XYZ file of C-alpha atoms in Angstrom:
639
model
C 0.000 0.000 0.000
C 1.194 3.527 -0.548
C 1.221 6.120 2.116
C 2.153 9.259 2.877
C 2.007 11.146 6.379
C -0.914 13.976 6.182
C 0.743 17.433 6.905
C -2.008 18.300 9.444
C -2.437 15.093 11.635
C 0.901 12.913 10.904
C -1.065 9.865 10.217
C 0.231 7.636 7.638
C -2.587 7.996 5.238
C -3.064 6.858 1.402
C -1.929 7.552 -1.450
C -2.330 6.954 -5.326
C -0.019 7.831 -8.337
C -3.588 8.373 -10.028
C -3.765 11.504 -7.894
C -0.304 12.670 -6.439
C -1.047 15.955 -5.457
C -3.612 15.028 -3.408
C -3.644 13.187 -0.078
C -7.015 12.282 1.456
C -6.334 11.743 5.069
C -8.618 8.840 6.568
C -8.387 10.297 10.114
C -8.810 14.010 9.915
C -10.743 16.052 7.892
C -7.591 17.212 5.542
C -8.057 17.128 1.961
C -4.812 18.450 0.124
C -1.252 18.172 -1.043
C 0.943 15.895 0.316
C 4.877 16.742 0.920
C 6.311 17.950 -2.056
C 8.751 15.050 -1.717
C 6.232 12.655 -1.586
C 4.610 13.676 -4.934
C 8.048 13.983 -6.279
C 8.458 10.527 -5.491
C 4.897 9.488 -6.615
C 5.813 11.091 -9.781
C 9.107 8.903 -10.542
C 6.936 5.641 -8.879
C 4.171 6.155 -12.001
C 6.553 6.511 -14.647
C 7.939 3.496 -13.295
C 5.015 2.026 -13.420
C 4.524 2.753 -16.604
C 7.415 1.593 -17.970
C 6.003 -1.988 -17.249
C 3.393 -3.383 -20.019
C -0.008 -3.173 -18.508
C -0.513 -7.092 -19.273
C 1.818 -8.100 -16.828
C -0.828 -6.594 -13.804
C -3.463 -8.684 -15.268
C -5.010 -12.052 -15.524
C -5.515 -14.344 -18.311
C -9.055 -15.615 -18.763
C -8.518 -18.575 -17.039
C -6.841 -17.279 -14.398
C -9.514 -14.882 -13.539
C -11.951 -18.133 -14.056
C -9.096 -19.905 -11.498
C -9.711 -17.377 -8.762
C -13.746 -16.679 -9.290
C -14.225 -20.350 -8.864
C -11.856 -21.867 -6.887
C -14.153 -22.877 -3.923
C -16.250 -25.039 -6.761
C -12.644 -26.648 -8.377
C -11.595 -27.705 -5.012
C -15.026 -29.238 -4.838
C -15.036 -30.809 -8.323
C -11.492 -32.458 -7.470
C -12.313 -33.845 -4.225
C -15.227 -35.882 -6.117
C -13.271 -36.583 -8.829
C -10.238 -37.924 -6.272
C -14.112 -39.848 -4.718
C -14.734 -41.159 -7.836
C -10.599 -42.658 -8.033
C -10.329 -43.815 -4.661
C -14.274 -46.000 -4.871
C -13.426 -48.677 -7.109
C -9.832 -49.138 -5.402
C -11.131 -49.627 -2.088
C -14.075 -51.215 -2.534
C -12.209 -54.000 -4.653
C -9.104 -53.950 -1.978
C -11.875 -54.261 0.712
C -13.591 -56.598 -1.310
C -10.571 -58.968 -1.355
C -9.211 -58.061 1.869
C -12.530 -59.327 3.304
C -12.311 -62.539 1.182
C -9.219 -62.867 2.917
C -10.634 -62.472 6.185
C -13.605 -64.847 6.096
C -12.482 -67.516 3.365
C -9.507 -68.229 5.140
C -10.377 -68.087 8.529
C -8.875 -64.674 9.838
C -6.211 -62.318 8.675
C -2.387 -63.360 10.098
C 0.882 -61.821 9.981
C 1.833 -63.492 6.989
C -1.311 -61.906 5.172
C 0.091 -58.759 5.104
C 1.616 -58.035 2.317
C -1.105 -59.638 0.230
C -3.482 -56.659 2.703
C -0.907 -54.065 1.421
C -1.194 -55.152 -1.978
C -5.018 -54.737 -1.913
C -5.628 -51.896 0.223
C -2.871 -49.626 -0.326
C -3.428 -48.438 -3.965
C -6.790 -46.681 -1.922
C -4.827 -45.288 0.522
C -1.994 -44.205 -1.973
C -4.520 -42.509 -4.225
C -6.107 -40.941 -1.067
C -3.206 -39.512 0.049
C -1.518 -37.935 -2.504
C -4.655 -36.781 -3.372
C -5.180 -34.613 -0.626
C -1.639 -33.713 -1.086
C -2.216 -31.843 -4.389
C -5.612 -30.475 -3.747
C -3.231 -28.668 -0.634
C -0.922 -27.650 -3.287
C -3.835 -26.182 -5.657
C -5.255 -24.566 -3.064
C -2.264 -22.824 -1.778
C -1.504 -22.104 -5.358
C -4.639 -19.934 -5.643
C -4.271 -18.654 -2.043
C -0.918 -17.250 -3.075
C -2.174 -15.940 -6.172
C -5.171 -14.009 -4.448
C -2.891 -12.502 -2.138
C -0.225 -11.292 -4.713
C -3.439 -9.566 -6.168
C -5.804 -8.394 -3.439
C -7.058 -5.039 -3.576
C -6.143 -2.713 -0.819
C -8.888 -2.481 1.532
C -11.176 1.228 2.123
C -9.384 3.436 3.986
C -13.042 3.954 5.963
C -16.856 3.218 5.656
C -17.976 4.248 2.841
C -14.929 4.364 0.920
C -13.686 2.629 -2.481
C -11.322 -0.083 -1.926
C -8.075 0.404 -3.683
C -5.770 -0.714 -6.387
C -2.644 -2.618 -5.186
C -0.254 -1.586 -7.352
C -1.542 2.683 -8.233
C -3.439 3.098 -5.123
C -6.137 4.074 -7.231
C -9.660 3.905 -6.183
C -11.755 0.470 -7.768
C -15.422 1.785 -8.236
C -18.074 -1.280 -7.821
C -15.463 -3.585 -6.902
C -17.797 -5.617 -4.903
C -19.739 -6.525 -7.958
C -17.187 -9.125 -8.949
C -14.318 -11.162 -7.493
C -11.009 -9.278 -9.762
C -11.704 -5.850 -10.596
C -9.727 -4.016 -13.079
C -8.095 -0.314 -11.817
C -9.278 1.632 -14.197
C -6.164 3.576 -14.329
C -2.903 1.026 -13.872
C -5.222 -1.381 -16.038
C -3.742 -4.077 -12.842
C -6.360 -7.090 -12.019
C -7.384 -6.592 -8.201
C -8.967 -9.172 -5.696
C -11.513 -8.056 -4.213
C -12.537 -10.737 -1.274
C -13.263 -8.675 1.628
C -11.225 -11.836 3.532
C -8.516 -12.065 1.142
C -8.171 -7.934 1.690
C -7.808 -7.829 5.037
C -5.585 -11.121 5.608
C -2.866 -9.323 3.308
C -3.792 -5.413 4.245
C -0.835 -5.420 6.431
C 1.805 -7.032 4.640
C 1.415 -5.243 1.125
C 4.309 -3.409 -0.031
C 5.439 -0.555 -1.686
C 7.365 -1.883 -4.233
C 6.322 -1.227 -7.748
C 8.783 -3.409 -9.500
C 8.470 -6.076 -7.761
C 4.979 -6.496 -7.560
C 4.507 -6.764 -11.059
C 6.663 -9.793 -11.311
C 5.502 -11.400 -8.272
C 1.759 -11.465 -9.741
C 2.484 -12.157 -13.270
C 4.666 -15.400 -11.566
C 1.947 -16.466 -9.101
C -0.400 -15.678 -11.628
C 0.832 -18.470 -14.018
C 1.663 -20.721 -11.276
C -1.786 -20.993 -10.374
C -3.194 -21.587 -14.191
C -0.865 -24.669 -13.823
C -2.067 -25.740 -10.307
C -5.483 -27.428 -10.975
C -4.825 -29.113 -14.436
C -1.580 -30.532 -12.907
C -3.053 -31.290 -9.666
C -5.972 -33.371 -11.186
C -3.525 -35.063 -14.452
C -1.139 -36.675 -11.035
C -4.235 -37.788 -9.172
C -5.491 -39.922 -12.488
C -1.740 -40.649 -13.271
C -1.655 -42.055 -9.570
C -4.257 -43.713 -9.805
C -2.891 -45.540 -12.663
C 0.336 -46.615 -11.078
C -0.853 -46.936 -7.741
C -1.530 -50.674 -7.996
C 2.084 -51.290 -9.242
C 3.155 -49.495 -6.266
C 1.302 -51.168 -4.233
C 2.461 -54.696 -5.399
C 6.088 -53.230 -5.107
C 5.600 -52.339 -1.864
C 3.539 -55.599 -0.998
C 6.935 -57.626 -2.582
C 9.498 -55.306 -0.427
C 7.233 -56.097 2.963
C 7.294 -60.035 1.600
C 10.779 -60.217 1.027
C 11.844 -58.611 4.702
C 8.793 -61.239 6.431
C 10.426 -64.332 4.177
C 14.105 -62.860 5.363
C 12.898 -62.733 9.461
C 12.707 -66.719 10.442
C 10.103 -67.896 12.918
C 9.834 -71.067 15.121
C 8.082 -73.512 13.052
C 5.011 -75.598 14.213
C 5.603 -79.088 14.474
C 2.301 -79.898 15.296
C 0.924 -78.256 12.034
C -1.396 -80.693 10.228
C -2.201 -81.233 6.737
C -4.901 -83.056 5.335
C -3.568 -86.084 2.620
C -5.108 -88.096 -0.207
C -3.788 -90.852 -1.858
C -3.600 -89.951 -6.073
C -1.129 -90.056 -8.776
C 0.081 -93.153 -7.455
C 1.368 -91.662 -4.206
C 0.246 -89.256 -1.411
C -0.008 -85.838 -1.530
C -0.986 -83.189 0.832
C -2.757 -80.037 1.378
C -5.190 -77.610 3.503
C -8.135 -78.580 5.499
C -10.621 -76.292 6.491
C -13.947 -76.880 8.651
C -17.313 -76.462 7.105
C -21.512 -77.319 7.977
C -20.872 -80.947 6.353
C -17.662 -81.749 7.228
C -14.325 -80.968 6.049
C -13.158 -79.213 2.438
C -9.532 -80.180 1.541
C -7.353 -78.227 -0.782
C -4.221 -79.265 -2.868
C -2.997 -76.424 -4.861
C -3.428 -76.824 -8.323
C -6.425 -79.357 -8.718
C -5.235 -82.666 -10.246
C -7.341 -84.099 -13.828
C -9.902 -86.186 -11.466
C -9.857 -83.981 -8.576
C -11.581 -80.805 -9.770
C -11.146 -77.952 -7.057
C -11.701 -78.789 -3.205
C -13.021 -81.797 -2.058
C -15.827 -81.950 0.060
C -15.716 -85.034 2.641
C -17.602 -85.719 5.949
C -16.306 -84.785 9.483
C -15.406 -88.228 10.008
C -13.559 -88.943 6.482
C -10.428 -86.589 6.424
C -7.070 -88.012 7.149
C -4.470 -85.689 8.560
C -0.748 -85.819 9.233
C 1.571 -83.794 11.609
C 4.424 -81.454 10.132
C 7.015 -83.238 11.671
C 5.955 -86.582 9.788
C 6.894 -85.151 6.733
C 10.622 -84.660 7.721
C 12.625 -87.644 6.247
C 10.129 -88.594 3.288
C 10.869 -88.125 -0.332
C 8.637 -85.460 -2.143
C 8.473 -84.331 -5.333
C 9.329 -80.906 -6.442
C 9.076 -78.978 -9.447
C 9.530 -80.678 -12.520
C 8.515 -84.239 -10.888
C 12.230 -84.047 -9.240
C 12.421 -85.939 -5.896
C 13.481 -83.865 -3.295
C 14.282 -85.639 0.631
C 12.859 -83.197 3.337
C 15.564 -82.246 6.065
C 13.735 -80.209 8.170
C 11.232 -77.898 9.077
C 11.308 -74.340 8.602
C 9.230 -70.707 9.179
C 9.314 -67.449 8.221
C 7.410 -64.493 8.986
C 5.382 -64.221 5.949
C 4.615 -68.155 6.170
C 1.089 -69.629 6.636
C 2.505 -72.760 7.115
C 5.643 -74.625 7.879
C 8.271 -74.852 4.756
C 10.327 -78.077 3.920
C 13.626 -77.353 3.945
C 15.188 -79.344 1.497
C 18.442 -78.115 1.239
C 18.308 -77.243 -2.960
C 14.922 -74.527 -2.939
C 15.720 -71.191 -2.205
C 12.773 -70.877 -0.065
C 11.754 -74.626 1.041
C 8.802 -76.647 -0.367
C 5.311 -75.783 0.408
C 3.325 -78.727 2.255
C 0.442 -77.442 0.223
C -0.195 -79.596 -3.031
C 3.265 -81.413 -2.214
C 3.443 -85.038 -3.152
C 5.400 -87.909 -2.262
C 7.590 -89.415 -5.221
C 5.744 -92.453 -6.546
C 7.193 -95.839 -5.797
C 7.393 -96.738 -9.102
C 8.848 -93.783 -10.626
C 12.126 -94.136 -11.982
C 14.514 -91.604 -14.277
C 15.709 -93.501 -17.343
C 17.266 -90.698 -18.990
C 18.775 -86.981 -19.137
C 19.976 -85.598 -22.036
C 19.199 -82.081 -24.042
C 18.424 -83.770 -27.123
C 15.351 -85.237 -25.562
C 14.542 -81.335 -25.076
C 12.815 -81.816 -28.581
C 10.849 -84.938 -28.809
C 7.778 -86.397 -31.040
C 7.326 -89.673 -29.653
C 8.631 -92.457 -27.180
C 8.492 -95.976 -28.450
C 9.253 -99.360 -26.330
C 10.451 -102.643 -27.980
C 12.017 -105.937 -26.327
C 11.984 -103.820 -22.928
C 14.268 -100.472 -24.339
C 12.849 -97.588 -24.618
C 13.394 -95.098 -28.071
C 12.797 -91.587 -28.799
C 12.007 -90.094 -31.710
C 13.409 -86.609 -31.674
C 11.759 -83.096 -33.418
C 14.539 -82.898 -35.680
C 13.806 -86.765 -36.853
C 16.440 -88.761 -35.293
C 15.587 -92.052 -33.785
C 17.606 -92.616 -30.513
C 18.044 -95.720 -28.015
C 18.001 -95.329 -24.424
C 20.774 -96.133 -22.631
C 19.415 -96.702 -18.713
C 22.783 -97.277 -17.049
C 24.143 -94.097 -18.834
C 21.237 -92.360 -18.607
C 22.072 -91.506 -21.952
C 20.920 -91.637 -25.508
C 22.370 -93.205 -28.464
C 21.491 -92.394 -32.149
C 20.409 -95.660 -34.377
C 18.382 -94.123 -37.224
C 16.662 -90.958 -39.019
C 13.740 -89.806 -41.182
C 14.283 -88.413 -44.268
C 10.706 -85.761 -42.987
C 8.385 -85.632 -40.808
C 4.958 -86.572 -40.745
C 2.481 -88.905 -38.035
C 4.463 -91.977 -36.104
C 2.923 -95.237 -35.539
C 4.575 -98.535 -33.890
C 3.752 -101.696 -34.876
C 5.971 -103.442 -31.771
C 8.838 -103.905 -33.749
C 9.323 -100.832 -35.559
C 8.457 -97.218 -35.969
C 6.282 -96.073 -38.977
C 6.104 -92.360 -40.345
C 3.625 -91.557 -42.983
C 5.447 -88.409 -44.484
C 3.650 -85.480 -46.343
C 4.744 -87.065 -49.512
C 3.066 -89.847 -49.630
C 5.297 -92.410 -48.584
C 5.798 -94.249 -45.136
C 9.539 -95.203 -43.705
C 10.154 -97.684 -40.976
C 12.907 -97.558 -38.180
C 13.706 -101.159 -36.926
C 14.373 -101.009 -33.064
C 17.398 -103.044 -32.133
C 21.039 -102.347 -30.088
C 22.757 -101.231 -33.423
C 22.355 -98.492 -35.819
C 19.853 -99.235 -38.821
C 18.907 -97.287 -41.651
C 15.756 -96.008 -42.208
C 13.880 -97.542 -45.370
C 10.660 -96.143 -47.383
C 7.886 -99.362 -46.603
C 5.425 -98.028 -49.103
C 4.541 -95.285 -51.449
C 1.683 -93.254 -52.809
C -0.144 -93.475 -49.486
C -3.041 -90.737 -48.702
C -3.757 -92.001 -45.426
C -2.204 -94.393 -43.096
C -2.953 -96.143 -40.120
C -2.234 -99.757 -38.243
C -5.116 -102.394 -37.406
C -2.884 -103.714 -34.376
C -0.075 -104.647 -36.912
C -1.991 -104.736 -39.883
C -1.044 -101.857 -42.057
C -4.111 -100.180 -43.443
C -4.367 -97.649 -46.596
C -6.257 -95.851 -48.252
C -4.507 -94.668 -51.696
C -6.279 -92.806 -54.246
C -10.686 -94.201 -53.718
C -9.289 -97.275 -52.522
C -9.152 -98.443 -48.975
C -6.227 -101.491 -48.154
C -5.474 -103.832 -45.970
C -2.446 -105.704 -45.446
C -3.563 -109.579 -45.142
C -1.277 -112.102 -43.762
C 0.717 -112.893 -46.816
C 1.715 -109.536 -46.626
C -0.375 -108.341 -49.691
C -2.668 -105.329 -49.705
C -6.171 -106.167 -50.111
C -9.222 -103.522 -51.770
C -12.157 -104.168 -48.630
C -13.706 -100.298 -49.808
C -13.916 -97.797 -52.777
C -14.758 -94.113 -51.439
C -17.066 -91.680 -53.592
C -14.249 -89.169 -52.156
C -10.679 -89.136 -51.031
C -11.241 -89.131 -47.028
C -9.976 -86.714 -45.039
C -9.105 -88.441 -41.743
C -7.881 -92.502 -41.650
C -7.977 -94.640 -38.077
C -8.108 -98.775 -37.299
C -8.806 -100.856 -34.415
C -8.076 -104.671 -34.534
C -12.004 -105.201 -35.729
C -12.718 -101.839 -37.379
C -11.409 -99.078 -40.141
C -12.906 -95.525 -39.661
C -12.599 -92.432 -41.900
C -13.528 -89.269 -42.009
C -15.177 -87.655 -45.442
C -17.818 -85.701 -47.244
C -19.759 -88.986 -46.176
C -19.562 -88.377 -42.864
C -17.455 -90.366 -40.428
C -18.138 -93.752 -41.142
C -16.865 -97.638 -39.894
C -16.235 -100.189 -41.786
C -15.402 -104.065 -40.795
C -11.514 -104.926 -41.469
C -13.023 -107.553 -43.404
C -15.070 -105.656 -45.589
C -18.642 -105.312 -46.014
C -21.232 -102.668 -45.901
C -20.096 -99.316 -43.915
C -22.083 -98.026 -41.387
C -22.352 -93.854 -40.683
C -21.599 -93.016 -37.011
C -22.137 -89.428 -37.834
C -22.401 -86.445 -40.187
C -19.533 -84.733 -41.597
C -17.077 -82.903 -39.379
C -15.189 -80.502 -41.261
C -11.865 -79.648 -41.378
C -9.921 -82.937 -41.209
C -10.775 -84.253 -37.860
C -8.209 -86.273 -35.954
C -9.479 -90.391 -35.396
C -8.322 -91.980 -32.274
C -9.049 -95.726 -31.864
C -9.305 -96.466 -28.021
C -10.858 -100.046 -27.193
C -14.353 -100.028 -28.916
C -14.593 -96.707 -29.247
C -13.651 -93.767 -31.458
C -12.645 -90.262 -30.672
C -13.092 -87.578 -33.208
C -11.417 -83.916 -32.577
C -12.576 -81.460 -34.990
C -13.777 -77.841 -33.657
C -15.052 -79.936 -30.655
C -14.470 -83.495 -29.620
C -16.907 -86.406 -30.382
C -16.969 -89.536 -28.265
C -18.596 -92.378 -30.381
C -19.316 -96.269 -29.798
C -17.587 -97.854 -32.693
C -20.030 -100.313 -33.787
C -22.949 -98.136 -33.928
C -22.102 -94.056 -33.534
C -23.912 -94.157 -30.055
C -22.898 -90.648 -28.728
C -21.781 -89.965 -25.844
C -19.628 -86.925 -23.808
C -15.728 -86.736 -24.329
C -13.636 -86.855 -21.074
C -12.908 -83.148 -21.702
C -15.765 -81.357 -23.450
C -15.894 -77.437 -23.757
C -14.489 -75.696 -21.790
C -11.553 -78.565 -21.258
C -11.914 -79.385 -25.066
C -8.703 -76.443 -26.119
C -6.872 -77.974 -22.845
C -5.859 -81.190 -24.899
C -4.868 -80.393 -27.925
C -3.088 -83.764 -28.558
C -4.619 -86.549 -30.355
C -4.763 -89.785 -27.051
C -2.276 -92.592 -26.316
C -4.818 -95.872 -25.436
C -3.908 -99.038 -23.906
C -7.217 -101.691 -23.801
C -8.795 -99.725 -21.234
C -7.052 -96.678 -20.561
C -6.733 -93.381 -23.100
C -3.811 -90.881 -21.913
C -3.289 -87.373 -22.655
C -0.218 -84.208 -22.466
C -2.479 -81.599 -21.325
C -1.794 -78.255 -22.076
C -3.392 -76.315 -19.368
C -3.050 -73.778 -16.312
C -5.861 -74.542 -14.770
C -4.630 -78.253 -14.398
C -1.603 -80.344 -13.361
C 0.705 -80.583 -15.648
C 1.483 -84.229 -16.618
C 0.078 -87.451 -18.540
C -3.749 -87.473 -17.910
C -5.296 -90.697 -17.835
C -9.017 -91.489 -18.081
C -10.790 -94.881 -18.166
C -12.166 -95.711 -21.699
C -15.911 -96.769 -21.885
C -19.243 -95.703 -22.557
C -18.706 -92.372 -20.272
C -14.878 -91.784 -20.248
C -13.952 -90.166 -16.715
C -10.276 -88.968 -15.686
C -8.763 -91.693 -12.831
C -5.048 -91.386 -13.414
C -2.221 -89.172 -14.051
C 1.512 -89.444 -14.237
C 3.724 -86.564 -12.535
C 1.599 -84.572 -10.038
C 4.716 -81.731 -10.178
C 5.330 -81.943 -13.693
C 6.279 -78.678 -15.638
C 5.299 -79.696 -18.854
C 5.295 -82.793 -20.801
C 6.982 -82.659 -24.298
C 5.810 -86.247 -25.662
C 4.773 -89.457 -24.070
C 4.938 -93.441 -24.797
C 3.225 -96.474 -23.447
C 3.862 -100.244 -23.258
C 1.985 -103.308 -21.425
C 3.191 -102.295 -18.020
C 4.638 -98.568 -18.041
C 4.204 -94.844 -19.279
C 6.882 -92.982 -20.216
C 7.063 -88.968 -20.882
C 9.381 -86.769 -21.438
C 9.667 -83.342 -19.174
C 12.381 -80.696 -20.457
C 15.579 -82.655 -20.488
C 14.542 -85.807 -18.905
C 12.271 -89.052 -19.981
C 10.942 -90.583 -16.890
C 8.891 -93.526 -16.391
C 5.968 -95.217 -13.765
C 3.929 -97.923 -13.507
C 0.605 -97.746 -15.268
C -1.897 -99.473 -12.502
C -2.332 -97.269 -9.993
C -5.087 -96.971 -6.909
């Protein structure tokens, strides 16, 4: 504010370079000139003043929008931060509640997984607030850079900040504009009289202090509400970060572990394996981790049917862990962010969880590690070795005490394999079919027939079907005509009794003998895959059809939608048994077995801790499958 003292009652009164000669005292009745040295000075302040472009004492549109409605922004943003912070927390309370009441009360080890949920609220929340405190200081800065001086008495104009001049109906609007400096002017009773005592005199200054607070503040409320969305965005990663920093510290602060811990078992896979138990109105629901083919999710039993076993049983048993590798536990071990006891096994970084941990099968029994086996299209089994056929078309012997393998033979291409217990068959894309021998010593590979459309074996019988003629090999070795198609078919399969194909006819069976053909079912299009297993025939197309050889009698497939893109892999079968590589998340990995009849059902599987099984084999008595580097083998029969 500018002031002079009044030559009659020595009060400091105001002043405006509008007006220097004249000083209108607010206590005494004086009306006049001020010192001559004071207009002098009032003189040099306005052409000082003047020297500075009038836009820098005013407001841009927005600004002036900034400051006439910042009460309603700060009430539009704290809605807006409402509107962020809803969805966050209810979903974290959501799942935080899950937490609580599905697993029977929150513990010490939940919290990280409660920091990972609740925090991005809480984040959002708080930063939030943060910037709505830096917006609104923002303004509160600006409005004080710019308020008006307040009237020098009742009745009186307020007056400009920067000339002194008086602002006529300045309570008409929230910035008034002197109408002789040209300078913007606040004009908030409140704002005026918070600031009356500290404005200054300084005419240079002022004009760069507003213009700077002035532009600060159009940047305030854009930027404030563009880092609450951004935050919003990112809070859930910070969250998890922060949820994986608490983790890591828990994991890193050891506990006593419980040695009276129990876990619930259930004998499947051919072994035991263990997992959760938790009390409900019928009894008892058991979990093992990742559900196994026939155990789909928990399984409900009555109050008198679970069977438990202490934590310190486990110590001393052989388990299997990742990648069906068996693992002896050595002790028990806890940490702060543990629900349970860990197996310390002396090889995991962390220990093994008891949870969906299985014992190594009896029977199981590593024949073989070697990278080659890394790429693999089939295992084979003849006079008690075992053979792999590799993805780049070598044929290799297994050499058990080496755990080795040995190359005896090669493809000349690739195409479908078949075995007919001595040898390996593959029906290329040209139209011929090689055979592999299996013996101790190397053999070369030699083409068995040629110009063959389709190819499979009726037990050992091959079968054909070359141009519109179907053939079978009879016992003489000679290839008899038992069937002329209308069509070429599209799909070719045998049992020891039957032929089936695949065509514009519809997928049809025919007697190995010969004789009339009977239609099981309409087309499929788009070259279905034929699977033989016992008396019945599987048919994957854009779904999977399970049909009683003899007559088409339809029934479900042991993995209909939504399981049907889980198998992707045409089945292994044995006389009663079809097996399967799954290839699935929602499943244990592993060989799948399900029990072949008129309403196939999953019973078995191979390698409850498999990773992923590249290819697979079968014989009278074993199954064989190779996972990453390493063919393993166990006993079919199994409980």
């Amino acid at each position: 504010m500018l002031a002079a003292h009044c030559p009659q009652c020595g009060a400091a009164s105001p002043v405006s370079l509008a007006t220097p000669e004249v000083l209108d005292c607010a206590y005494c009745p004086y009306v006049g000139p001020p010192d001559p040295r004071v207009v002098a000075e009032l003189h040099a302040a306005r052409e000082a003043l003047f020297r500075i472009h009038s836009t820098r004492r005013q407001l841009s549109v927005g600004q002036r929008r900034a400051v006439a409605r910042a009460e309603s922004q700060r009430r539009t943003a704290f809605v807006l931060l409402g509107f962020l912070v809803a969805p966050l927390l209810v979903c974290g309370g959501g799942c935080g509640a899950l937490m609580a009441l599905g697993g029977g009360g929150v513990g010490v080890s939940d919290l990280p997984w409660l920091i990972a949920v609740l925090a991005p609220a809480g984040l959002v929340l708080g930063v939030g607030w943060l910037l709505m405190r830096w917006h609104r200081r923002g303004v509160e800065r600006l409005m004080h850079s710019c308020a008006a001086i307040p009237p020098a008495a009742q009745g009186r104009p307020a007056m400009c900040h920067v000339c002194g001049g008086p602002l006529h109906n300045a309570e008409k609007s929230a910035v008034a504009r002197c109408t002789y400096c040209h300078a913007d002017n606040i004009t908030s009773s409140d704002v005026m009289q918070s600031v009356a005592r500290n404005q200054a005199t300084v005419v240079h200054a002022m004009a760069g202090a507003v213009a700077g607070e002035a532009e600060r503040v159009a940047k305030s409320t854009s930027t404030a509400l563009t880092l609450s969305f951004v935050f919003a965005l990112l809070s859930p990663v910070l969250a998890i970060l922060l949820g994986c920093g608490v983790l890591m510290v828990m994991l890193a602060i050891p506990t006593a572990p419980k040695p009276d811990e129990r876990y619930a078992y259930i004998d499947v896979a051919g072994t035991r394996c263990y997992g959760r138990f938790e009390k409900t109105d019928k009894g008892y629901s058991l979990h093992f981790g990742e559900p196994f083919p026939e155990l789909v999710g928990a399984l409900e039993v009555g109050p008198n049917d679970v069977r438990t076993v202490r934590a310190s049983e486990l110590v001393g048993k052989e388990v299997l862990a990742i990648g069906d590798k068996p693992r002896k536990v050595l002790e028990l071990k806890r940490s702060l962010a543990d629900a349970t006891n860990r197996l310390e096994d002396g090889e995991s970084p962390n220990g093994l969880s008891p949870i969906g941990l299985c014992e190594k099968p009896p029977n199981l029994v590593e024949l073989a590690t070697d990278d080659r086996l890394r790429q693999c299209a089939g295992v084979f089994v003849a006079d008690g070795s075992a053979y792999v056929v590799s993805g780049d078309d070598k044929v290799f012997r297994v050499d058990p005490r080496a755990k080795q393998l040995a190359q005896i033979s090669s493809f000349p291409g690739k195409g479908q394999l078949f075995f007919d217990g001595k040898q390996v068959l593959r029906h290329l894309s040209t139209g011929s079919v090689w055979g592999v021998s299996l013996g101790g010593s190397a053999v070369r590979g030699k083409e068995v027939l040629k110009g063959v459309d389709q190819f499979a074996l009726s037990a050992k019988r091959p079968v054909v079907a070359s141009a519109l003629e179907l053939k079978v090999q009879d016992e003489a070795g000679e290839f008899k005509t038992i069937h002329t198609f209308k069509t070429k078919p599209e799909s070719l399969a045998a049992s020891p009794t039957r032929v089936f194909w695949s065509g514009t006819e519809g997928v049809m069976s025919l007697p190995i003998e010969g004789g009339t053909p009977v239609k099981l079912h309409d087309r499929v299009y788009g070259a279905p895959t034929l699977s033989v297993l016992g008396d019945y025939l599987m048919v994957r197309g854009s779904s999977c059809l399970w049909l009683r050889g003899a007559d088409g009698e339809r029934s479900e497939c042991p993995y209909a939608a939504p399981l049907f893109p889980q198998y992707p892999n045409a089945p292994l079968a044995d006389a009663d048994h079809g097996y399967l590589i799954p290839n699935t998340t929602d499943r244990r990995d592993g060989v799948h077995g399900f029990k072949v009849g008129d309403v196939p059902t999953f019973d078995r599987h191979y390698g409850p801790a498999s990773e992923r099984v590249s290819c697979m084999g079968l014989d009278d008595q074993f199954v064989y499958w190779v996972e990453a580097n390493r063919l393993l083998r166990d006993i079919k029969a199994q409980k």
